[in-house]
Short mmCIF file of N, CA and C in Angstrom, two decimals:
data_model
loop_
_atom_site.label_atom_id
_atom_site.label_comp_id
_atom_site.label_asym_id
_atom_site.label_seq_id
_atom_site.Cartn_x
_atom_site.Cartn_y
_atom_site.Cartn_z
N GLU A 258 15.52 -1.19 15.89
CA GLU A 258 14.59 -0.27 16.75
C GLU A 258 13.39 0.12 16.00
N ILE A 259 13.69 0.63 15.04
CA ILE A 259 12.45 1.35 14.06
C ILE A 259 11.58 0.00 13.75
N GLU A 260 12.23 -0.95 12.87
CA GLU A 260 11.54 -2.11 12.54
C GLU A 260 10.51 -2.68 13.70
N GLU A 261 11.09 -2.66 14.86
CA GLU A 261 10.22 -3.25 15.96
C GLU A 261 8.98 -2.34 16.31
N ARG A 262 9.18 -1.13 16.19
CA ARG A 262 8.23 0.00 16.44
C ARG A 262 7.33 -0.07 15.39
N VAL A 263 7.52 -0.32 14.05
CA VAL A 263 6.70 -0.29 12.97
C VAL A 263 5.79 -1.95 13.10
N ASN A 264 6.50 -2.79 13.60
CA ASN A 264 5.85 -4.28 13.65
C ASN A 264 4.69 -3.99 14.92
N ILE A 265 4.92 -3.19 16.11
CA ILE A 265 4.28 -3.13 17.29
C ILE A 265 3.07 -2.27 16.62
N TRP A 266 3.18 -1.08 15.96
CA TRP A 266 2.22 -0.35 15.36
C TRP A 266 1.31 -0.98 14.36
N ASN A 267 1.85 -1.85 13.57
CA ASN A 267 0.86 -2.55 12.76
C ASN A 267 0.09 -3.48 13.36
N THR A 268 0.61 -4.26 14.43
CA THR A 268 -0.03 -5.16 15.23
C THR A 268 -1.36 -4.33 16.09
N LEU A 269 -1.05 -3.31 16.70
CA LEU A 269 -1.80 -2.53 17.38
C LEU A 269 -3.05 -2.04 16.52
N LEU A 270 -2.62 -1.45 15.30
CA LEU A 270 -3.61 -0.95 14.39
C LEU A 270 -4.51 -1.89 14.02
N GLN A 271 -3.88 -3.14 13.55
CA GLN A 271 -4.87 -4.32 13.16
C GLN A 271 -5.78 -4.63 14.18
N ALA A 272 -5.16 -4.88 15.35
CA ALA A 272 -6.14 -5.16 16.60
C ALA A 272 -7.29 -4.06 16.85
N HIS A 273 -6.75 -2.90 16.99
CA HIS A 273 -7.88 -1.82 17.19
C HIS A 273 -8.94 -1.61 15.99
N THR A 274 -8.35 -1.93 14.66
CA THR A 274 -9.33 -1.86 13.52
C THR A 274 -10.51 -3.02 13.59
N ILE A 275 -10.02 -4.09 14.09
CA ILE A 275 -10.93 -5.27 14.13
C ILE A 275 -11.86 -4.97 15.45
N GLU A 276 -11.38 -4.51 16.66
CA GLU A 276 -12.07 -3.96 17.85
C GLU A 276 -13.12 -2.98 17.48
N PHE A 277 -12.64 -1.84 16.59
CA PHE A 277 -13.60 -0.80 16.25
C PHE A 277 -14.74 -1.40 15.69
N GLY A 278 -14.12 -2.27 14.61
CA GLY A 278 -15.48 -2.58 13.42
C GLY A 278 -16.34 -3.63 14.12
N THR A 279 -15.78 -4.53 14.99
CA THR A 279 -16.81 -5.42 15.90
C THR A 279 -17.88 -4.62 16.87
N ASN A 280 -17.21 -3.54 17.42
CA ASN A 280 -17.98 -2.61 18.47
C ASN A 280 -18.82 -1.62 17.88
N SER A 281 -18.64 -1.13 16.70
CA SER A 281 -19.40 -0.13 16.02
C SER A 281 -20.20 -0.87 14.75
N LYS A 282 -21.48 -1.19 15.18
CA LYS A 282 -22.34 -1.92 14.12
C LYS A 282 -22.52 -0.95 12.86
N GLU A 283 -22.55 0.20 13.03
CA GLU A 283 -22.78 1.00 11.94
C GLU A 283 -21.53 1.49 11.07
N ALA A 284 -20.33 1.08 11.35
CA ALA A 284 -19.18 1.34 10.77
C ALA A 284 -18.64 -0.02 9.95
N THR A 285 -18.11 0.32 8.83
CA THR A 285 -17.49 -0.81 8.09
C THR A 285 -15.92 -0.40 8.09
N THR A 286 -15.01 -1.25 8.66
CA THR A 286 -13.56 -1.12 8.50
C THR A 286 -12.93 -1.93 7.47
N LEU A 287 -11.92 -1.20 7.18
CA LEU A 287 -10.94 -1.67 6.10
C LEU A 287 -9.46 -1.24 6.46
N LEU A 288 -8.67 -2.39 6.48
CA LEU A 288 -7.20 -1.89 6.82
C LEU A 288 -6.29 -2.27 5.61
N PHE A 289 -5.80 -1.20 4.80
CA PHE A 289 -5.11 -1.30 3.66
C PHE A 289 -3.62 -0.94 3.71
N SER A 290 -2.67 -1.66 3.07
CA SER A 290 -1.39 -1.35 3.12
C SER A 290 -0.98 -0.86 1.84
N SER A 291 -0.81 0.48 1.78
CA SER A 291 -0.10 1.04 0.43
C SER A 291 1.43 0.57 0.46
N HIS A 292 2.04 0.33 1.39
CA HIS A 292 3.45 -0.08 1.53
C HIS A 292 3.34 -1.57 0.78
N HIS A 293 2.33 -2.23 0.96
CA HIS A 293 2.35 -3.66 0.46
C HIS A 293 2.21 -3.80 -0.85
N ALA A 294 1.43 -2.81 -1.23
CA ALA A 294 0.97 -2.70 -2.68
C ALA A 294 2.29 -2.07 -3.54
N LEU A 295 3.02 -1.13 -3.17
CA LEU A 295 4.03 -0.72 -3.45
C LEU A 295 5.15 -1.56 -3.55
N THR A 296 5.40 -2.30 -2.45
CA THR A 296 6.60 -3.39 -2.45
C THR A 296 6.40 -4.41 -3.19
N GLU A 297 4.97 -4.75 -3.86
CA GLU A 297 4.74 -5.85 -4.79
C GLU A 297 5.10 -5.38 -6.19
N VAL A 298 5.03 -4.07 -6.43
CA VAL A 298 5.44 -3.66 -7.63
C VAL A 298 7.00 -3.60 -7.49
N LEU A 299 7.57 -2.91 -6.60
CA LEU A 299 9.03 -2.82 -6.64
C LEU A 299 9.82 -4.17 -6.63
N ASP A 300 9.23 -5.13 -5.92
CA ASP A 300 9.68 -6.60 -6.02
C ASP A 300 9.53 -7.31 -7.34
N ASP A 301 8.44 -6.89 -8.10
CA ASP A 301 8.34 -7.68 -9.40
C ASP A 301 7.55 -6.56 -10.50
N PRO A 302 8.50 -5.77 -10.77
CA PRO A 302 7.98 -4.45 -11.72
C PRO A 302 7.42 -5.12 -13.11
N SER A 303 8.08 -6.10 -13.77
CA SER A 303 7.41 -6.44 -15.00
C SER A 303 6.10 -7.14 -14.85
N HIS A 304 5.80 -7.58 -13.66
CA HIS A 304 4.39 -8.27 -13.55
C HIS A 304 3.27 -7.11 -13.65
N PHE A 305 3.76 -5.71 -13.32
CA PHE A 305 2.89 -4.75 -13.32
C PHE A 305 3.16 -3.91 -14.53
N ASP A 306 4.04 -4.25 -15.48
CA ASP A 306 4.05 -3.44 -16.70
C ASP A 306 4.95 -2.27 -16.67
N PHE A 307 6.03 -2.67 -15.42
CA PHE A 307 7.11 -1.65 -15.22
C PHE A 307 8.58 -2.18 -15.76
N THR A 308 9.52 -1.59 -15.73
CA THR A 308 10.71 -2.27 -15.81
C THR A 308 11.60 -2.38 -14.70
N GLU A 309 12.73 -3.12 -14.59
CA GLU A 309 13.73 -3.33 -13.43
C GLU A 309 14.33 -1.73 -13.26
N ASP A 310 14.44 -1.04 -14.32
CA ASP A 310 15.02 0.09 -14.20
C ASP A 310 14.21 1.36 -13.50
N ASP A 311 12.87 0.90 -13.72
CA ASP A 311 11.88 1.97 -13.16
C ASP A 311 11.94 1.79 -11.58
N VAL A 312 12.44 0.84 -10.95
CA VAL A 312 12.49 0.65 -9.45
C VAL A 312 13.40 1.56 -8.95
N GLU A 313 14.26 2.09 -9.39
CA GLU A 313 15.28 3.15 -9.14
C GLU A 313 15.59 4.25 -9.53
N THR A 314 14.70 4.39 -10.64
CA THR A 314 15.10 5.73 -11.74
C THR A 314 13.97 6.86 -11.20
N GLU A 315 14.72 7.81 -10.69
CA GLU A 315 14.05 9.20 -10.45
C GLU A 315 13.49 9.76 -11.90
N GLY A 316 12.24 10.19 -11.94
CA GLY A 316 11.82 10.66 -13.25
C GLY A 316 11.17 9.51 -14.22
N GLY A 317 11.17 8.27 -13.65
CA GLY A 317 10.72 7.14 -14.58
C GLY A 317 9.32 6.99 -14.28
N ALA A 318 9.01 5.66 -14.52
CA ALA A 318 7.71 5.12 -14.42
C ALA A 318 6.97 5.18 -12.93
N ILE A 319 7.75 4.75 -12.02
CA ILE A 319 7.41 4.83 -10.61
C ILE A 319 7.76 5.77 -9.65
N TRP A 320 8.71 6.36 -9.92
CA TRP A 320 9.20 7.52 -9.05
C TRP A 320 9.43 8.88 -9.80
N ASP A 321 8.71 9.96 -9.33
CA ASP A 321 8.55 11.23 -9.96
C ASP A 321 10.01 11.88 -9.40
N ASP A 322 10.37 11.61 -8.26
CA ASP A 322 11.58 12.21 -7.72
C ASP A 322 12.01 11.18 -6.60
N ASP A 323 13.02 11.50 -6.04
CA ASP A 323 13.54 10.53 -5.00
C ASP A 323 12.46 10.26 -3.56
N LEU A 324 11.38 10.89 -3.72
CA LEU A 324 10.38 10.72 -2.61
C LEU A 324 8.74 10.47 -3.26
N HIS A 325 8.47 11.04 -4.14
CA HIS A 325 7.08 11.13 -4.85
C HIS A 325 6.81 10.02 -5.99
N LEU A 326 5.79 9.34 -5.74
CA LEU A 326 5.19 8.44 -6.84
C LEU A 326 4.84 9.02 -8.01
N THR A 327 4.90 8.56 -9.12
CA THR A 327 4.03 9.18 -10.55
C THR A 327 2.82 8.86 -10.39
N GLU A 328 2.00 9.71 -11.46
CA GLU A 328 0.35 9.50 -11.49
C GLU A 328 0.20 7.92 -11.74
N SER A 329 1.13 7.41 -12.53
CA SER A 329 0.78 5.85 -12.77
C SER A 329 0.81 5.02 -11.63
N MET A 330 1.77 5.19 -10.72
CA MET A 330 1.72 4.52 -9.31
C MET A 330 0.73 4.75 -8.60
N HIS A 331 0.13 6.09 -8.52
CA HIS A 331 -0.86 6.56 -7.74
C HIS A 331 -2.20 5.95 -8.28
N GLU A 332 -2.27 5.77 -9.66
CA GLU A 332 -3.32 4.94 -10.36
C GLU A 332 -3.45 3.45 -9.87
N HIS A 333 -2.14 2.84 -9.76
CA HIS A 333 -2.11 1.46 -9.49
C HIS A 333 -2.55 1.50 -7.99
N LEU A 334 -2.30 2.39 -7.11
CA LEU A 334 -2.52 2.15 -5.55
C LEU A 334 -3.93 2.44 -5.51
N ALA A 335 -4.59 3.26 -6.27
CA ALA A 335 -5.97 3.44 -6.35
C ALA A 335 -6.74 2.30 -6.61
N GLU A 336 -6.53 1.49 -7.73
CA GLU A 336 -6.88 0.31 -8.29
C GLU A 336 -6.88 -0.73 -7.17
N ARG A 337 -5.82 -0.93 -6.64
CA ARG A 337 -5.42 -1.94 -5.49
C ARG A 337 -6.62 -1.44 -4.20
N LEU A 338 -6.62 -0.42 -3.86
CA LEU A 338 -7.51 -0.02 -2.73
C LEU A 338 -9.03 -0.21 -3.31
N PHE A 339 -9.34 -0.02 -4.51
CA PHE A 339 -10.72 -0.10 -5.11
C PHE A 339 -11.05 -1.67 -5.00
N GLN A 340 -10.09 -2.45 -5.24
CA GLN A 340 -10.13 -3.92 -5.50
C GLN A 340 -10.57 -4.24 -3.69
N ALA A 341 -9.51 -3.77 -3.05
CA ALA A 341 -9.93 -4.29 -1.54
C ALA A 341 -11.13 -3.87 -1.18
N VAL A 342 -11.63 -2.72 -1.34
CA VAL A 342 -12.97 -2.22 -0.94
C VAL A 342 -14.13 -3.25 -1.54
N PHE A 343 -14.20 -3.15 -2.83
CA PHE A 343 -15.25 -3.99 -3.43
C PHE A 343 -15.25 -5.45 -3.57
N SER A 344 -14.27 -6.10 -2.97
CA SER A 344 -13.97 -7.53 -2.76
C SER A 344 -14.32 -7.98 -1.60
N SER A 345 -14.41 -7.18 -0.53
CA SER A 345 -14.74 -7.44 0.76
C SER A 345 -15.99 -7.44 1.21
#
């Protein structure tokens, strides 16, 4: 049920973003998924200079605690957002 709701939300968000961007000539729109950027790191941590242990370790290089990301992960997300903004 939750997965279905998330999928509906994502579909509607994308559609409304496109519609708003099309109808608002002064606006520039960008849809960025921090979830996707984080999942890439968690799926292949060594590609991003993290270790396999970092994926599940609180107080490690990815997770500050059981909920919050570390400064280095925030920097990674910021870099990905920067790339998305300036590559479009």
